[in-house]
């Protein structure tokens, strides 16, 4: 993270971080105070790369997902995602 700050934040300017307990992150937050609040979760996509695009550097994994306070809301979200796929004009023409 120090390397990101040194590369991405110009001298004389500021950046912000999000703090949740001991975790300090460069993202916008917010983070949940406890994963116990997540009652339903779905991974939506993932990606992988090497730090700064160099294969000599560490490999990085990113997971994207959504969470809901109950399973009913997750089920409704999934149904709405399927309906949106059916209406997607980019897929209809195929």
mmCIF file of N, CA, C and O in Angstrom:
data_model
loop_
_atom_site.group_PDB
_atom_site.id
_atom_site.type_symbol
_atom_site.label_atom_id
_atom_site.label_comp_id
_atom_site.label_asym_id
_atom_site.label_seq_id
_atom_site.Cartn_x
_atom_site.Cartn_y
_atom_site.Cartn_z
ATOM 1 N N UNK A 1 0.820 -1.180 0.000
ATOM 2 C CA UNK A 1 0.000 0.000 0.000
ATOM 3 C C UNK A 1 0.868 1.248 0.000
ATOM 4 O O UNK A 1 0.502 2.249 -0.606
ATOM 5 N N UNK A 2 1.995 1.148 0.658
ATOM 6 C CA UNK A 2 2.911 2.290 0.646
ATOM 7 C C UNK A 2 3.369 2.584 -0.780
ATOM 8 O O UNK A 2 3.460 3.732 -1.195
ATOM 9 N N UNK A 3 3.612 1.529 -1.548
ATOM 10 C CA UNK A 3 4.031 1.703 -2.940
ATOM 11 C C UNK A 3 2.918 2.365 -3.761
ATOM 12 O O UNK A 3 3.181 3.233 -4.584
ATOM 13 N N UNK A 4 1.668 1.974 -3.521
ATOM 14 C CA UNK A 4 0.544 2.596 -4.225
ATOM 15 C C UNK A 4 0.496 4.088 -3.919
ATOM 16 O O UNK A 4 0.330 4.918 -4.809
ATOM 17 N N UNK A 5 0.639 4.438 -2.646
ATOM 18 C CA UNK A 5 0.606 5.850 -2.264
ATOM 19 C C UNK A 5 1.743 6.599 -2.945
ATOM 20 O O UNK A 5 1.540 7.689 -3.502
ATOM 21 N N UNK A 6 2.934 6.032 -2.928
ATOM 22 C CA UNK A 6 4.089 6.706 -3.538
ATOM 23 C C UNK A 6 3.921 6.903 -5.036
ATOM 24 O O UNK A 6 4.353 7.907 -5.595
ATOM 25 N N UNK A 7 3.272 5.942 -5.709
ATOM 26 C CA UNK A 7 3.102 6.014 -7.158
ATOM 27 C C UNK A 7 1.890 6.862 -7.548
ATOM 28 O O UNK A 7 1.959 7.675 -8.470
ATOM 29 N N UNK A 8 0.785 6.682 -6.863
ATOM 30 C CA UNK A 8 -0.490 7.254 -7.297
ATOM 31 C C UNK A 8 -0.837 8.620 -6.702
ATOM 32 O O UNK A 8 -1.673 9.321 -7.243
ATOM 33 N N UNK A 9 -0.255 8.969 -5.569
ATOM 34 C CA UNK A 9 -0.619 10.226 -4.915
ATOM 35 C C UNK A 9 0.499 11.241 -5.138
ATOM 36 O O UNK A 9 1.604 11.074 -4.628
ATOM 37 N N UNK A 10 0.227 12.285 -5.921
ATOM 38 C CA UNK A 10 1.265 13.282 -6.207
ATOM 39 C C UNK A 10 1.763 13.968 -4.940
ATOM 40 O O UNK A 10 1.010 14.150 -3.979
ATOM 41 N N UNK A 11 3.017 14.365 -4.944
ATOM 42 C CA UNK A 11 3.591 15.095 -3.814
ATOM 43 C C UNK A 11 2.763 16.334 -3.510
ATOM 44 O O UNK A 11 2.268 17.008 -4.411
ATOM 45 N N UNK A 12 2.610 16.616 -2.238
ATOM 46 C CA UNK A 12 1.872 17.798 -1.822
ATOM 47 C C UNK A 12 0.361 17.626 -1.817
ATOM 48 O O UNK A 12 -0.360 18.570 -1.531
ATOM 49 N N UNK A 13 -0.133 16.424 -2.168
ATOM 50 C CA UNK A 13 -1.575 16.184 -2.147
ATOM 51 C C UNK A 13 -1.902 15.156 -1.069
ATOM 52 O O UNK A 13 -1.003 14.622 -0.422
ATOM 53 N N UNK A 14 -3.174 14.873 -0.923
ATOM 54 C CA UNK A 14 -3.631 13.932 0.113
ATOM 55 C C UNK A 14 -4.425 12.789 -0.508
ATOM 56 O O UNK A 14 -4.911 12.891 -1.615
ATOM 57 N N UNK A 15 -4.558 11.745 0.276
ATOM 58 C CA UNK A 15 -5.453 10.653 -0.055
ATOM 59 C C UNK A 15 -6.207 10.279 1.209
ATOM 60 O O UNK A 15 -5.902 10.803 2.281
ATOM 61 N N UNK A 16 -7.179 9.426 1.095
ATOM 62 C CA UNK A 16 -7.941 9.005 2.266
ATOM 63 C C UNK A 16 -7.835 7.498 2.425
ATOM 64 O O UNK A 16 -7.527 6.779 1.479
ATOM 65 N N UNK A 17 -8.076 7.058 3.633
ATOM 66 C CA UNK A 17 -8.110 5.636 3.935
ATOM 67 C C UNK A 17 -9.366 5.356 4.741
ATOM 68 O O UNK A 17 -9.985 6.267 5.289
ATOM 69 N N UNK A 18 -9.740 4.104 4.804
ATOM 70 C CA UNK A 18 -10.871 3.676 5.605
ATOM 71 C C UNK A 18 -10.341 2.772 6.704
ATOM 72 O O UNK A 18 -9.559 1.863 6.436
ATOM 73 N N UNK A 19 -10.749 3.036 7.933
ATOM 74 C CA UNK A 19 -10.282 2.246 9.073
ATOM 75 C C UNK A 19 -11.468 1.495 9.681
ATOM 76 O O UNK A 19 -12.530 2.066 9.888
ATOM 77 N N UNK A 20 -11.244 0.214 9.934
ATOM 78 C CA UNK A 20 -12.238 -0.617 10.617
ATOM 79 C C UNK A 20 -11.465 -1.494 11.593
ATOM 80 O O UNK A 20 -10.832 -2.477 11.191
ATOM 81 N N UNK A 21 -11.427 -1.109 12.853
ATOM 82 C CA UNK A 21 -10.603 -1.819 13.831
ATOM 83 C C UNK A 21 -9.142 -1.669 13.463
ATOM 84 O O UNK A 21 -8.661 -0.559 13.218
ATOM 85 N N UNK A 22 -8.420 -2.786 13.371
ATOM 86 C CA UNK A 22 -7.001 -2.757 13.010
ATOM 87 C C UNK A 22 -6.778 -2.630 11.505
ATOM 88 O O UNK A 22 -5.668 -2.335 11.071
ATOM 89 N N UNK A 23 -7.821 -2.860 10.701
ATOM 90 C CA UNK A 23 -7.691 -2.811 9.247
ATOM 91 C C UNK A 23 -7.671 -1.366 8.769
ATOM 92 O O UNK A 23 -8.562 -0.580 9.086
ATOM 93 N N UNK A 24 -6.653 -1.009 8.010
ATOM 94 C CA UNK A 24 -6.584 0.294 7.349
ATOM 95 C C UNK A 24 -6.480 0.005 5.864
ATOM 96 O O UNK A 24 -5.562 -0.666 5.410
ATOM 97 N N UNK A 25 -7.457 0.500 5.081
ATOM 98 C CA UNK A 25 -7.531 0.164 3.665
ATOM 99 C C UNK A 25 -7.617 1.428 2.829
ATOM 100 O O UNK A 25 -8.157 2.435 3.258
ATOM 101 N N UNK A 26 -7.084 1.369 1.614
ATOM 102 C CA UNK A 26 -7.130 2.510 0.709
ATOM 103 C C UNK A 26 -8.448 2.600 -0.050
ATOM 104 O O UNK A 26 -8.624 3.470 -0.872
ATOM 105 N N UNK A 27 -9.382 1.735 0.231
ATOM 106 C CA UNK A 27 -10.672 1.797 -0.454
ATOM 107 C C UNK A 27 -11.571 2.836 0.209
ATOM 108 O O UNK A 27 -11.258 3.379 1.266
ATOM 109 N N UNK A 28 -12.717 3.058 -0.413
ATOM 110 C CA UNK A 28 -13.654 4.053 0.091
ATOM 111 C C UNK A 28 -14.483 3.557 1.259
ATOM 112 O O UNK A 28 -15.130 4.328 1.937
ATOM 113 N N UNK A 29 -14.489 2.233 1.498
ATOM 114 C CA UNK A 29 -15.291 1.701 2.584
ATOM 115 C C UNK A 29 -16.772 1.858 2.282
ATOM 116 O O UNK A 29 -17.134 2.181 1.168
ATOM 117 N N UNK A 30 -17.640 1.625 3.187
ATOM 118 C CA UNK A 30 -17.305 1.128 4.526
ATOM 119 C C UNK A 30 -17.193 -0.396 4.560
ATOM 120 O O UNK A 30 -17.719 -1.067 3.694
ATOM 121 N N UNK A 31 -16.504 -0.875 5.556
ATOM 122 C CA UNK A 31 -16.415 -2.300 5.817
ATOM 123 C C UNK A 31 -17.396 -2.631 6.939
ATOM 124 O O UNK A 31 -17.709 -1.782 7.763
ATOM 125 N N UNK A 32 -17.858 -3.854 6.978
ATOM 126 C CA UNK A 32 -18.737 -4.273 8.063
ATOM 127 C C UNK A 32 -17.929 -4.417 9.349
ATOM 128 O O UNK A 32 -16.796 -4.901 9.316
ATOM 129 N N UNK A 33 -18.507 -4.026 10.468
ATOM 130 C CA UNK A 33 -17.786 -4.218 11.725
ATOM 131 C C UNK A 33 -17.625 -5.695 12.080
ATOM 132 O O UNK A 33 -16.718 -6.066 12.811
ATOM 133 N N UNK A 34 -18.508 -6.554 11.531
ATOM 134 C CA UNK A 34 -18.429 -7.986 11.805
ATOM 135 C C UNK A 34 -19.038 -8.751 10.638
ATOM 136 O O UNK A 34 -20.132 -8.403 10.168
ATOM 137 N N UNK A 35 -18.357 -9.793 10.176
ATOM 138 C CA UNK A 35 -18.930 -10.620 9.108
ATOM 139 C C UNK A 35 -20.155 -11.384 9.594
ATOM 140 O O UNK A 35 -20.905 -11.922 8.795
ATOM 141 N N UNK A 36 -20.379 -11.402 10.894
ATOM 142 C CA UNK A 36 -21.573 -12.029 11.449
ATOM 143 C C UNK A 36 -22.850 -11.362 10.976
ATOM 144 O O UNK A 36 -23.929 -11.952 11.036
ATOM 145 N N UNK A 37 -22.738 -10.143 10.484
ATOM 146 C CA UNK A 37 -23.919 -9.432 9.970
ATOM 147 C C UNK A 37 -24.322 -9.920 8.578
ATOM 148 O O UNK A 37 -25.410 -9.639 8.122
ATOM 149 N N UNK A 38 -23.421 -10.610 7.896
ATOM 150 C CA UNK A 38 -23.722 -11.117 6.554
ATOM 151 C C UNK A 38 -24.449 -12.444 6.701
ATOM 152 O O UNK A 38 -23.892 -13.413 7.198
ATOM 153 N N UNK A 39 -25.683 -12.466 6.248
ATOM 154 C CA UNK A 39 -26.483 -13.699 6.337
ATOM 155 C C UNK A 39 -26.593 -14.402 4.988
ATOM 156 O O UNK A 39 -26.932 -15.572 4.922
ATOM 157 N N UNK A 40 -26.324 -13.646 3.902
ATOM 158 C CA UNK A 40 -26.402 -14.231 2.562
ATOM 159 C C UNK A 40 -25.374 -13.525 1.684
ATOM 160 O O UNK A 40 -25.283 -12.303 1.689
ATOM 161 N N UNK A 41 -24.590 -14.308 0.940
ATOM 162 C CA UNK A 41 -23.495 -13.759 0.128
ATOM 163 C C UNK A 41 -23.434 -14.493 -1.200
ATOM 164 O O UNK A 41 -23.659 -15.700 -1.256
ATOM 165 N N UNK A 42 -23.122 -13.743 -2.254
ATOM 166 C CA UNK A 42 -22.900 -14.359 -3.564
ATOM 167 C C UNK A 42 -21.663 -13.734 -4.193
ATOM 168 O O UNK A 42 -21.547 -12.506 -4.243
ATOM 169 N N UNK A 43 -20.732 -14.568 -4.637
ATOM 170 C CA UNK A 43 -19.588 -14.075 -5.401
ATOM 171 C C UNK A 43 -20.079 -13.764 -6.810
ATOM 172 O O UNK A 43 -20.767 -14.574 -7.423
ATOM 173 N N UNK A 44 -19.768 -12.573 -7.308
ATOM 174 C CA UNK A 44 -20.274 -12.173 -8.621
ATOM 175 C C UNK A 44 -19.232 -12.301 -9.721
ATOM 176 O O UNK A 44 -19.576 -12.531 -10.865
ATOM 177 N N UNK A 45 -17.968 -12.126 -9.402
ATOM 178 C CA UNK A 45 -16.894 -12.304 -10.386
ATOM 179 C C UNK A 45 -15.554 -12.278 -9.664
ATOM 180 O O UNK A 45 -15.482 -11.967 -8.471
ATOM 181 N N UNK A 46 -14.491 -12.595 -10.407
ATOM 182 C CA UNK A 46 -13.148 -12.578 -9.831
ATOM 183 C C UNK A 46 -12.159 -12.211 -10.921
ATOM 184 O O UNK A 46 -12.461 -12.281 -12.121
ATOM 185 N N UNK A 47 -10.993 -11.788 -10.496
ATOM 186 C CA UNK A 47 -9.943 -11.464 -11.456
ATOM 187 C C UNK A 47 -8.589 -11.721 -10.807
ATOM 188 O O UNK A 47 -8.477 -11.801 -9.590
ATOM 189 N N UNK A 48 -7.583 -11.862 -11.645
ATOM 190 C CA UNK A 48 -6.224 -12.090 -11.161
ATOM 191 C C UNK A 48 -5.245 -11.300 -12.012
ATOM 192 O O UNK A 48 -5.479 -11.086 -13.201
ATOM 193 N N UNK A 49 -4.177 -10.882 -11.387
ATOM 194 C CA UNK A 49 -3.113 -10.166 -12.094
ATOM 195 C C UNK A 49 -1.849 -10.251 -11.258
ATOM 196 O O UNK A 49 -1.854 -10.795 -10.165
ATOM 197 N N UNK A 50 -0.790 -9.714 -11.772
ATOM 198 C CA UNK A 50 0.438 -9.580 -11.001
ATOM 199 C C UNK A 50 0.608 -8.118 -10.628
ATOM 200 O O UNK A 50 0.207 -7.227 -11.380
ATOM 201 N N UNK A 51 1.205 -7.886 -9.477
ATOM 202 C CA UNK A 51 1.427 -6.521 -9.012
ATOM 203 C C UNK A 51 2.135 -5.712 -10.092
ATOM 204 O O UNK A 51 3.153 -6.142 -10.624
ATOM 205 N N UNK A 52 1.523 -4.604 -10.465
ATOM 206 C CA UNK A 52 2.032 -3.688 -11.491
ATOM 207 C C UNK A 52 2.206 -4.360 -12.851
ATOM 208 O O UNK A 52 2.982 -3.909 -13.685
ATOM 209 N N UNK A 53 1.500 -5.486 -13.084
ATOM 210 C CA UNK A 53 1.542 -6.154 -14.375
ATOM 211 C C UNK A 53 2.845 -6.875 -14.672
ATOM 212 O O UNK A 53 3.079 -7.316 -15.789
ATOM 213 N N UNK A 54 3.688 -7.040 -13.679
ATOM 214 C CA UNK A 54 4.999 -7.682 -13.857
ATOM 215 C C UNK A 54 4.941 -9.102 -13.299
ATOM 216 O O UNK A 54 4.679 -9.300 -12.118
ATOM 217 N N UNK A 55 5.207 -10.102 -14.135
ATOM 218 C CA UNK A 55 5.117 -11.502 -13.703
ATOM 219 C C UNK A 55 6.136 -11.860 -12.624
ATOM 220 O O UNK A 55 6.011 -12.893 -11.970
ATOM 221 N N UNK A 56 7.148 -11.024 -12.447
ATOM 222 C CA UNK A 56 8.119 -11.246 -11.373
ATOM 223 C C UNK A 56 7.548 -10.837 -10.012
ATOM 224 O O UNK A 56 8.077 -11.221 -8.978
ATOM 225 N N UNK A 57 6.487 -10.035 -10.013
ATOM 226 C CA UNK A 57 5.872 -9.561 -8.766
ATOM 227 C C UNK A 57 4.825 -10.545 -8.268
ATOM 228 O O UNK A 57 4.443 -11.483 -8.963
ATOM 229 N N UNK A 58 4.339 -10.279 -7.065
ATOM 230 C CA UNK A 58 3.318 -11.129 -6.440
ATOM 231 C C UNK A 58 2.049 -11.204 -7.285
ATOM 232 O O UNK A 58 1.678 -10.238 -7.953
ATOM 233 N N UNK A 59 1.386 -12.351 -7.210
ATOM 234 C CA UNK A 59 0.095 -12.527 -7.857
ATOM 235 C C UNK A 59 -0.987 -11.976 -6.934
ATOM 236 O O UNK A 59 -0.956 -12.181 -5.728
ATOM 237 N N UNK A 60 -1.950 -11.287 -7.533
ATOM 238 C CA UNK A 60 -3.037 -10.690 -6.762
ATOM 239 C C UNK A 60 -4.368 -11.279 -7.204
ATOM 240 O O UNK A 60 -4.582 -11.523 -8.385
ATOM 241 N N UNK A 61 -5.254 -11.494 -6.269
ATOM 242 C CA UNK A 61 -6.595 -12.006 -6.554
ATOM 243 C C UNK A 61 -7.602 -10.981 -6.058
ATOM 244 O O UNK A 61 -7.440 -10.426 -4.975
ATOM 245 N N UNK A 62 -8.648 -10.743 -6.833
ATOM 246 C CA UNK A 62 -9.711 -9.845 -6.412
ATOM 247 C C UNK A 62 -11.036 -10.585 -6.559
ATOM 248 O O UNK A 62 -11.298 -11.177 -7.589
ATOM 249 N N UNK A 63 -11.828 -10.535 -5.515
ATOM 250 C CA UNK A 63 -13.159 -11.135 -5.531
ATOM 251 C C UNK A 63 -14.189 -10.022 -5.416
ATOM 252 O O UNK A 63 -14.020 -9.099 -4.627
ATOM 253 N N UNK A 64 -15.233 -10.118 -6.215
ATOM 254 C CA UNK A 64 -16.348 -9.179 -6.143
ATOM 255 C C UNK A 64 -17.563 -9.956 -5.667
ATOM 256 O O UNK A 64 -17.746 -11.119 -6.027
ATOM 257 N N UNK A 65 -18.388 -9.322 -4.872
ATOM 258 C CA UNK A 65 -19.572 -10.004 -4.404
ATOM 259 C C UNK A 65 -20.591 -9.043 -3.831
ATOM 260 O O UNK A 65 -20.354 -7.839 -3.742
ATOM 261 N N UNK A 66 -21.719 -9.594 -3.479
ATOM 262 C CA UNK A 66 -22.781 -8.836 -2.831
ATOM 263 C C UNK A 66 -23.211 -9.601 -1.587
ATOM 264 O O UNK A 66 -23.108 -10.832 -1.531
ATOM 265 N N UNK A 67 -23.671 -8.862 -0.602
ATOM 266 C CA UNK A 67 -24.173 -9.513 0.606
ATOM 267 C C UNK A 67 -25.484 -8.861 1.013
ATOM 268 O O UNK A 67 -25.752 -7.700 0.680
ATOM 269 N N UNK A 68 -26.280 -9.626 1.723
ATOM 270 C CA UNK A 68 -27.592 -9.181 2.151
ATOM 271 C C UNK A 68 -27.834 -9.629 3.585
ATOM 272 O O UNK A 68 -27.259 -10.626 4.029
ATOM 273 N N UNK A 69 -28.719 -8.923 4.286
ATOM 274 C CA UNK A 69 -28.991 -9.307 5.671
ATOM 275 C C UNK A 69 -29.858 -10.562 5.808
ATOM 276 O O UNK A 69 -29.971 -11.105 6.899
ATOM 277 N N UNK A 70 -30.448 -11.026 4.680
ATOM 278 C CA UNK A 70 -31.190 -12.287 4.742
ATOM 279 C C UNK A 70 -31.204 -12.972 3.370
ATOM 280 O O UNK A 70 -30.952 -12.348 2.345
ATOM 281 N N UNK A 71 -31.508 -14.262 3.379
ATOM 282 C CA UNK A 71 -31.474 -15.076 2.156
ATOM 283 C C UNK A 71 -32.564 -14.684 1.164
ATOM 284 O O UNK A 71 -32.391 -14.824 -0.041
ATOM 285 N N UNK A 72 -33.697 -14.182 1.666
ATOM 286 C CA UNK A 72 -34.784 -13.776 0.785
ATOM 287 C C UNK A 72 -34.329 -12.628 -0.130
ATOM 288 O O UNK A 72 -34.610 -12.629 -1.327
ATOM 289 N N UNK A 73 -33.620 -11.672 0.430
ATOM 290 C CA UNK A 73 -33.135 -10.541 -0.366
ATOM 291 C C UNK A 73 -32.123 -11.002 -1.413
ATOM 292 O O UNK A 73 -32.118 -10.505 -2.540
ATOM 293 N N UNK A 74 -31.269 -11.959 -1.057
ATOM 294 C CA UNK A 74 -30.319 -12.510 -2.017
ATOM 295 C C UNK A 74 -31.058 -13.203 -3.154
ATOM 296 O O UNK A 74 -30.728 -13.013 -4.327
ATOM 297 N N UNK A 75 -32.078 -13.983 -2.832
ATOM 298 C CA UNK A 75 -32.860 -14.684 -3.855
ATOM 299 C C UNK A 75 -33.515 -13.682 -4.810
ATOM 300 O O UNK A 75 -33.471 -13.854 -6.028
ATOM 301 N N UNK A 76 -34.099 -12.613 -4.267
ATOM 302 C CA UNK A 76 -34.717 -11.579 -5.101
ATOM 303 C C UNK A 76 -33.682 -10.912 -6.005
ATOM 304 O O UNK A 76 -33.951 -10.654 -7.182
ATOM 305 N N UNK A 77 -32.500 -10.637 -5.467
ATOM 306 C CA UNK A 77 -31.432 -10.021 -6.252
ATOM 307 C C UNK A 77 -31.041 -10.926 -7.417
ATOM 308 O O UNK A 77 -30.895 -10.473 -8.552
ATOM 309 N N UNK A 78 -30.864 -12.220 -7.135
ATOM 310 C CA UNK A 78 -30.490 -13.167 -8.189
ATOM 311 C C UNK A 78 -31.572 -13.240 -9.273
ATOM 312 O O UNK A 78 -31.258 -13.278 -10.465
ATOM 313 N N UNK A 79 -32.828 -13.245 -8.861
ATOM 314 C CA UNK A 79 -33.922 -13.268 -9.835
ATOM 315 C C UNK A 79 -33.900 -12.015 -10.709
ATOM 316 O O UNK A 79 -34.084 -12.091 -11.925
ATOM 317 N N UNK A 80 -33.660 -10.870 -10.094
ATOM 318 C CA UNK A 80 -33.589 -9.620 -10.855
ATOM 319 C C UNK A 80 -32.399 -9.610 -11.812
ATOM 320 O O UNK A 80 -32.493 -9.070 -12.916
ATOM 321 N N UNK A 81 -31.300 -10.216 -11.414
ATOM 322 C CA UNK A 81 -30.135 -10.304 -12.300
ATOM 323 C C UNK A 81 -30.455 -11.148 -13.533
ATOM 324 O O UNK A 81 -30.065 -10.810 -14.651
ATOM 325 N N UNK A 82 -31.171 -12.249 -13.327
ATOM 326 C CA UNK A 82 -31.566 -13.109 -14.452
ATOM 327 C C UNK A 82 -32.520 -12.373 -15.397
ATOM 328 O O UNK A 82 -32.395 -12.468 -16.612
ATOM 329 N N UNK A 83 -33.471 -11.637 -14.829
ATOM 330 C CA UNK A 83 -34.400 -10.860 -15.653
ATOM 331 C C UNK A 83 -33.649 -9.802 -16.459
ATOM 332 O O UNK A 83 -33.965 -9.566 -17.632
ATOM 333 N N UNK A 84 -32.675 -9.175 -15.848
ATOM 334 C CA UNK A 84 -31.889 -8.156 -16.548
ATOM 335 C C UNK A 84 -31.100 -8.779 -17.698
ATOM 336 O O UNK A 84 -30.986 -8.184 -18.776
ATOM 337 N N UNK A 85 -30.582 -9.993 -17.504
ATOM 338 C CA UNK A 85 -29.871 -10.682 -18.585
ATOM 339 C C UNK A 85 -30.796 -10.945 -19.773
ATOM 340 O O UNK A 85 -30.399 -10.816 -20.924
ATOM 341 N N UNK A 86 -32.030 -11.330 -19.473
ATOM 342 C CA UNK A 86 -32.996 -11.610 -20.535
ATOM 343 C C UNK A 86 -33.324 -10.359 -21.345
ATOM 344 O O UNK A 86 -33.619 -10.447 -22.535
ATOM 345 N N UNK A 87 -33.289 -9.190 -20.706
ATOM 346 C CA UNK A 87 -33.613 -7.938 -21.393
ATOM 347 C C UNK A 87 -32.388 -7.257 -22.000
ATOM 348 O O UNK A 87 -32.511 -6.232 -22.658
ATOM 349 N N UNK A 88 -31.222 -7.804 -21.803
ATOM 350 C CA UNK A 88 -29.979 -7.181 -22.282
ATOM 351 C C UNK A 88 -29.955 -7.195 -23.805
ATOM 352 O O UNK A 88 -29.891 -8.262 -24.426
ATOM 353 N N UNK A 89 -30.008 -6.027 -24.413
ATOM 354 C CA UNK A 89 -30.045 -5.933 -25.878
ATOM 355 C C UNK A 89 -28.801 -6.508 -26.541
ATOM 356 O O UNK A 89 -28.839 -6.926 -27.681
ATOM 357 N N UNK A 90 -27.705 -6.566 -25.840
ATOM 358 C CA UNK A 90 -26.484 -7.124 -26.421
ATOM 359 C C UNK A 90 -26.605 -8.641 -26.574
ATOM 360 O O UNK A 90 -26.000 -9.226 -27.456
ATOM 361 N N UNK A 91 -27.402 -9.271 -25.759
ATOM 362 C CA UNK A 91 -27.579 -10.730 -25.832
ATOM 363 C C UNK A 91 -28.733 -11.115 -26.751
ATOM 364 O O UNK A 91 -28.711 -12.165 -27.348
ATOM 365 N N UNK A 92 -29.734 -10.286 -26.853
ATOM 366 C CA UNK A 92 -30.915 -10.608 -27.664
ATOM 367 C C UNK A 92 -30.529 -10.790 -29.131
ATOM 368 O O UNK A 92 -31.012 -11.686 -29.807
ATOM 369 N N UNK A 93 -29.623 -9.965 -29.620
ATOM 370 C CA UNK A 93 -29.230 -10.015 -31.014
ATOM 371 C C UNK A 93 -28.388 -11.238 -31.358
ATOM 372 O O UNK A 93 -28.172 -11.525 -32.525
ATOM 373 N N UNK A 94 -27.936 -11.963 -30.403
ATOM 374 C CA UNK A 94 -27.044 -13.092 -30.664
ATOM 375 C C UNK A 94 -27.781 -14.323 -31.091
ATOM 376 O O UNK A 94 -28.746 -14.756 -30.788
#
